[in-house]
Short mmCIF file of C-alpha atoms in Angstrom, two decimals:
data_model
loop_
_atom_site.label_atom_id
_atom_site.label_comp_id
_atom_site.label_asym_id
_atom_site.label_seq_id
_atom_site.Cartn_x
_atom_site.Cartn_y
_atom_site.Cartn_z
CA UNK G 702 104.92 146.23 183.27
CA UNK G 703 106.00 149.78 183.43
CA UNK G 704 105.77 152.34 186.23
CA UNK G 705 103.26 154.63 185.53
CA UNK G 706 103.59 158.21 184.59
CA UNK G 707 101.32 160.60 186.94
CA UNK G 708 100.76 164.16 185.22
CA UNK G 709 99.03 167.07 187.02
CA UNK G 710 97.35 170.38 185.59
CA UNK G 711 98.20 172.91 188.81
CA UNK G 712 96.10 175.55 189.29
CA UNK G 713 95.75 178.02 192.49
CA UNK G 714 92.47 176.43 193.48
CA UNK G 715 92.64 173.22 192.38
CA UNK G 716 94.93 170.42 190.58
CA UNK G 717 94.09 167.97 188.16
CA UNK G 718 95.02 164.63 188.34
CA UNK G 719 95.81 161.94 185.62
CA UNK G 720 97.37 158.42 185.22
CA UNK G 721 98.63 156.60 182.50
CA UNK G 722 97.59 152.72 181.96
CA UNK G 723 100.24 150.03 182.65
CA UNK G 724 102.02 149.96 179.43
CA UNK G 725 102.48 154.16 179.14
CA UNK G 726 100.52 154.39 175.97
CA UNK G 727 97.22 156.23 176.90
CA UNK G 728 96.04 158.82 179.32
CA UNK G 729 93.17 158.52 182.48
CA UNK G 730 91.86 161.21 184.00
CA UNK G 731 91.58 160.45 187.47
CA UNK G 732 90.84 162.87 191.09
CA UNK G 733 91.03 166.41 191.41
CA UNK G 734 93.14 167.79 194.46
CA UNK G 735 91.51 170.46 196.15
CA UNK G 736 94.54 172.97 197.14
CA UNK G 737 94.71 174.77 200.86
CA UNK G 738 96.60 177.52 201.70
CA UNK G 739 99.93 175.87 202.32
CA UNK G 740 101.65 175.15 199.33
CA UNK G 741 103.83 172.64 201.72
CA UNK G 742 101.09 170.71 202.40
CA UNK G 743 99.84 170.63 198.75
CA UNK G 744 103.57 169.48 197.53
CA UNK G 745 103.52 167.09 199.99
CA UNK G 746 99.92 165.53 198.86
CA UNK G 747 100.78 165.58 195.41
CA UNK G 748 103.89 163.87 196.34
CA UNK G 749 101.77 161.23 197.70
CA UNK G 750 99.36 160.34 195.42
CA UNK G 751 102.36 159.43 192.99
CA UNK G 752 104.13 157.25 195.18
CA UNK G 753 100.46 155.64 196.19
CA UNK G 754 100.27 155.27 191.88
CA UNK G 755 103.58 153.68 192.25
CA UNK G 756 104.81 156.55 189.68
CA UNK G 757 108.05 156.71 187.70
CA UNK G 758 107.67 160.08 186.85
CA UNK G 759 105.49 162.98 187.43
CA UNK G 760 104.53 165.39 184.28
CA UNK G 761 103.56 168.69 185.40
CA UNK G 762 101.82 171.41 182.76
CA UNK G 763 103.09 174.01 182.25
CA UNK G 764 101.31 177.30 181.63
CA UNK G 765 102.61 179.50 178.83
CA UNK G 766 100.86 182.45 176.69
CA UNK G 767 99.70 181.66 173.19
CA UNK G 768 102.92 182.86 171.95
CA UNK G 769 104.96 180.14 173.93
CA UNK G 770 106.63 182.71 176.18
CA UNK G 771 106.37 182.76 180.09
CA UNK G 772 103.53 184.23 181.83
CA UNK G 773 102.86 185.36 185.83
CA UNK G 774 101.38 181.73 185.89
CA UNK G 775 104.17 180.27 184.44
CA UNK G 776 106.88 181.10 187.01
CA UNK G 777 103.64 180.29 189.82
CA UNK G 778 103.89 177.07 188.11
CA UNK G 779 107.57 176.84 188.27
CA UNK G 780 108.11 177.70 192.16
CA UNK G 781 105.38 174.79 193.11
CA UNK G 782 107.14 172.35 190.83
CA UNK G 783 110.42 173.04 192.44
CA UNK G 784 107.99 172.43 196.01
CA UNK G 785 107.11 169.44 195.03
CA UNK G 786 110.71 168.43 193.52
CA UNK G 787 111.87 168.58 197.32
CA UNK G 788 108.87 166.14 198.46
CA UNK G 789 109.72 163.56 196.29
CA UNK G 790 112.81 161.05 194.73
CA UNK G 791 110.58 160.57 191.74
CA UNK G 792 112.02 162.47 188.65
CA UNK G 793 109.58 165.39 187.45
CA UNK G 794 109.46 167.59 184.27
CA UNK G 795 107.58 169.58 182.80
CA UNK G 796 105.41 169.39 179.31
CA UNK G 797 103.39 172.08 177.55
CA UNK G 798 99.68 172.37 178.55
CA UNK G 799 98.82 175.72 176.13
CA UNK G 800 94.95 175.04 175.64
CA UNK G 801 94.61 172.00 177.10
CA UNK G 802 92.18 173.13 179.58
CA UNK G 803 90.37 174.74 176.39
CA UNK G 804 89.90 171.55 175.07
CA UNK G 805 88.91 169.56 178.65
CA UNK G 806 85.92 172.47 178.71
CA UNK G 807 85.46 171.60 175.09
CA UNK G 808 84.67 168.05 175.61
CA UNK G 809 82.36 168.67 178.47
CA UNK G 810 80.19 170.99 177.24
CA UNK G 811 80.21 168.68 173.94
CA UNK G 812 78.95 165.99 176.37
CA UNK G 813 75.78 167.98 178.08
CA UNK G 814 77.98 168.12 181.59
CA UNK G 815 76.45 171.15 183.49
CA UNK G 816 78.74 174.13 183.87
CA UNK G 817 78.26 173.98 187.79
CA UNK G 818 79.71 170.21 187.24
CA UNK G 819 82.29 170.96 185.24
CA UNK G 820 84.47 172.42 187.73
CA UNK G 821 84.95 168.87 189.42
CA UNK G 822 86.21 167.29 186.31
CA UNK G 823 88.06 169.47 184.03
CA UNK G 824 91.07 169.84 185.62
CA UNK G 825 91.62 165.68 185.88
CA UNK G 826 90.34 165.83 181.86
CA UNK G 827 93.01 168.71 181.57
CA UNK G 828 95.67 166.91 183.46
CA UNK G 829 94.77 163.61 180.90
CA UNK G 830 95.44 165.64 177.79
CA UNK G 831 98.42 167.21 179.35
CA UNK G 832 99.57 163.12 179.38
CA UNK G 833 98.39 162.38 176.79
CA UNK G 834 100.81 164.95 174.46
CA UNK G 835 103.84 163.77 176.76
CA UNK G 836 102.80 160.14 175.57
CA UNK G 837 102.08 160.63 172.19
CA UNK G 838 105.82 162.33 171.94
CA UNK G 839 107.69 159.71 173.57
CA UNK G 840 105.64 156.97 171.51
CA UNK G 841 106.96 158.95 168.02
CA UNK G 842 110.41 158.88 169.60
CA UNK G 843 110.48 155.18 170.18
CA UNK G 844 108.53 154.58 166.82
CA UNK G 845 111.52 156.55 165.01
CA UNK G 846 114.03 154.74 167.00
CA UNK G 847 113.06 151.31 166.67
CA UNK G 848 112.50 152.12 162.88
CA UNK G 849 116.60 153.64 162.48
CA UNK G 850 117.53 150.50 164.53
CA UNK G 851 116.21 148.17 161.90
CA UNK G 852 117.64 150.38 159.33
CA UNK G 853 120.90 149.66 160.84
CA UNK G 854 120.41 145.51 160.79
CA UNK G 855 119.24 145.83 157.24
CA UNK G 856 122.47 147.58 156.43
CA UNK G 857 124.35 144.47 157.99
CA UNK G 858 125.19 145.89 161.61
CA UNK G 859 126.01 142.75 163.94
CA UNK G 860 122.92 142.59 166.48
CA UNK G 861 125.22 141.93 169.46
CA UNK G 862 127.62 146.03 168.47
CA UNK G 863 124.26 147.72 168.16
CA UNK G 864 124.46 150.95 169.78
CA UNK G 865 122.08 151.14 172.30
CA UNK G 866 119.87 149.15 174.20
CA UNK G 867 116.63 147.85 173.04
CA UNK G 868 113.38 149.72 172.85
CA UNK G 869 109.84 148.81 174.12
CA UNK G 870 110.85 145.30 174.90
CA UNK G 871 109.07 143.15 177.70
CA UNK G 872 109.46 139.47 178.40
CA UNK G 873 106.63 137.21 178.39
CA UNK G 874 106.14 134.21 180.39
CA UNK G 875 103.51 131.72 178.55
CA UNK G 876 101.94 128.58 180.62
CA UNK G 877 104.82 126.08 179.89
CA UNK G 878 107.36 129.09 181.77
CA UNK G 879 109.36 129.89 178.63
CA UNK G 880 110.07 133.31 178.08
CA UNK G 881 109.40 135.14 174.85
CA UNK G 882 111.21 138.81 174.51
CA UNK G 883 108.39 140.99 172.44
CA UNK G 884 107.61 144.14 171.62
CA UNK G 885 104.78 146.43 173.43
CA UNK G 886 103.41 147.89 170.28
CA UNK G 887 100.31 149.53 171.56
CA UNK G 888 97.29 149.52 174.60
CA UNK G 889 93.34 150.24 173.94
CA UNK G 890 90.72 150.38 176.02
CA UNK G 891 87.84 148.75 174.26
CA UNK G 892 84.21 148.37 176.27
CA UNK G 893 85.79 149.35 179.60
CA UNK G 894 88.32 146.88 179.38
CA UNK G 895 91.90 147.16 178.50
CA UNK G 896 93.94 145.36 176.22
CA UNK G 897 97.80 145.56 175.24
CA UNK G 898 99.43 144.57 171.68
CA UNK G 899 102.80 142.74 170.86
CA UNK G 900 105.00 141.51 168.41
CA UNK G 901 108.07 139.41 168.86
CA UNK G 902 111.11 141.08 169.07
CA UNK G 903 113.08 137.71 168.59
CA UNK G 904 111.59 136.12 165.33
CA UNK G 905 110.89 132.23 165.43
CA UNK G 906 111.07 130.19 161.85
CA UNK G 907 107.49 129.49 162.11
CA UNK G 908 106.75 133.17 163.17
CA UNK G 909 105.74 135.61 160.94
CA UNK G 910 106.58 139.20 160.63
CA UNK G 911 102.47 140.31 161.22
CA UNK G 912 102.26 138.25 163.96
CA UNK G 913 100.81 140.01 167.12
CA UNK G 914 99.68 138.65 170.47
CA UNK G 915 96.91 140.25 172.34
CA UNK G 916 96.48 140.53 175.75
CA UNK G 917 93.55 141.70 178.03
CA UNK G 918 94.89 143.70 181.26
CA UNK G 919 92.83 142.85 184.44
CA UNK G 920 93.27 143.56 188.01
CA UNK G 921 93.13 146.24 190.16
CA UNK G 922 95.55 149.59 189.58
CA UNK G 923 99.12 148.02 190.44
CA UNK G 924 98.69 144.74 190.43
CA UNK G 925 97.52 144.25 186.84
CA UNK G 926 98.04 141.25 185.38
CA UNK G 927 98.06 139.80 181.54
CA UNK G 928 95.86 136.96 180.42
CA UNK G 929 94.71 135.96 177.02
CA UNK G 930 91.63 136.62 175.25
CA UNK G 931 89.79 133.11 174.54
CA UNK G 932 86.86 135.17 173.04
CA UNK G 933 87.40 134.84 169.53
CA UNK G 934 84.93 137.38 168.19
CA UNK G 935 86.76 139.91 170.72
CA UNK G 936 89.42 139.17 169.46
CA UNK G 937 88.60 140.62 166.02
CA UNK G 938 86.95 143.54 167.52
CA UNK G 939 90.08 144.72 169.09
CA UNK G 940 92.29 144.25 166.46
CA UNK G 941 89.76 146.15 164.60
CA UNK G 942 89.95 149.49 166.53
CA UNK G 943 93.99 148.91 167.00
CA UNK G 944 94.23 149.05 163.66
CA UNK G 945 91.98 151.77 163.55
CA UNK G 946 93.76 153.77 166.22
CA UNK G 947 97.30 152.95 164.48
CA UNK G 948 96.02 154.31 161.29
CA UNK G 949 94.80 157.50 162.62
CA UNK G 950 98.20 158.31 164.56
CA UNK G 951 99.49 157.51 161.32
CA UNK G 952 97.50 159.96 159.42
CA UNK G 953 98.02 162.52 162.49
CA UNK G 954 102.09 162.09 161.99
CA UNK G 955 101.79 162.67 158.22
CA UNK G 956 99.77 166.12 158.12
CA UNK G 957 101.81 167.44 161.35
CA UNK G 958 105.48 166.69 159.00
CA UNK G 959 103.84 168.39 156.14
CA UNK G 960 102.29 171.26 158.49
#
């Protein structure tokens, strides 16, 4: 499995915290860092929580006006990421978090959560969304990637002189220990539990093209572990809302290239 990406909403009070599952495909909101009055000491915590997440990389918001240009908060923003830069080997950038918080408060108030409450979730629920974009961007990348790749075999390129190195590929170990190279193709959480898609990236003769293995995630956070799904009728229910999910990302691609 992947490291996990850690993003946080900073604010001068407080800092939202947020994780993304195993496979880097969706968001969870997660604590929310209470900040003191050294900014040292805040790095440093913030530091920590990503290493305890076993983090490849940190996403931090980034505050901008409506406009997209730079703002007081912005370059507040800016000095504390460059803090926490010097409290930590694990890479950290930065993504855009213009109304994320608008939507966090959104959601909440949606869901009947008192506005003395609110304050003790929204910035995690901020810091999710703020994840959630950075994922959603990187998944489109790989998406258009893996789709010019196979544009390139179609047109006869030799697999071996393919420029660059595969995408989204993970090797799977079934019960008899041989090892089948697939592609990660999606994770949903589904009742509370979590379960990742994928198709093989080597085709068999008795494979076909559709064919997609699902796998539930279980375990505690890093030390998940994949096992299949013997329920049947789960089965179909998760395929279900992946396909659902797929379609809708689909949809969401088409009107934002005609927007």
């Amino acid at each position: 499995m992947e490291k996990r990406i850690v993003a946080f909403d900073i604010g001068d009070k407080r800092v939202g915290v947020a994780a993304s599952d195993p496979f880097n495909t969706f968001a969870l909101p997660g604590t929310t860092y209470r900040r003191t009055k050294s900014a040292e000491a805040d790095a440093a915590a913030l530091a920590a929580i990503a290493a305890e997440k076993d983090a490849g990389l940190i996403v931090c918001g980034l505050p901008l006006n409506f406009d997209g240009t730079p703002s007081v908060q912005t370059e507040k923003t800016r000095r504390f990421v460059e803090l926490l830069r010097t409290k930590t080997d694990i890479p950290v950038i930065y993504e855009d978090e213009r109304f994320t918080t608008m939507e966090a408060e959104r959601i909440l108030i949606e869901g009947g959560v008192r506005r003395e409450d609110r304050k003790n979730s929204v910035d995690s629920i901020a810091a999710s969304y703020i994840l959630e974009g950075y994922l959603h961007k990187k998944s489109k990348e790989r998406r258009e990637t893996m789709s010019e790749e196979k544009k390139l075999h179609e047109e006869g390129c030799g697999c071996e002189d393919c420029a660059g190195e595969e995408v989204n590929v993970v090797e799977l170990v079934d019960d008899a220990g041989k090892v089948h190279k697939c592609y990660h193709i999606g994770t949903i959480e589904h009742k509370e539990r979590w379960f990742a898609f994928f198709q093989p990236a080597d085709e068999e003769e008795d494979e076909e093209e559709t064919d997609v293995t699902i796998l539930e995630i279980v375990g505690e956070e890093g030390q998940e572990e994949l096992v299949p799904v013997e329920d049947e009728k789960l089965l179909d229910e998760v395929f279900d809302e992946f396909c659902r999910i797929m379609e809708e990302e689909d949809e969401e691609d088409a009107d934002g290239e005609e927007g």
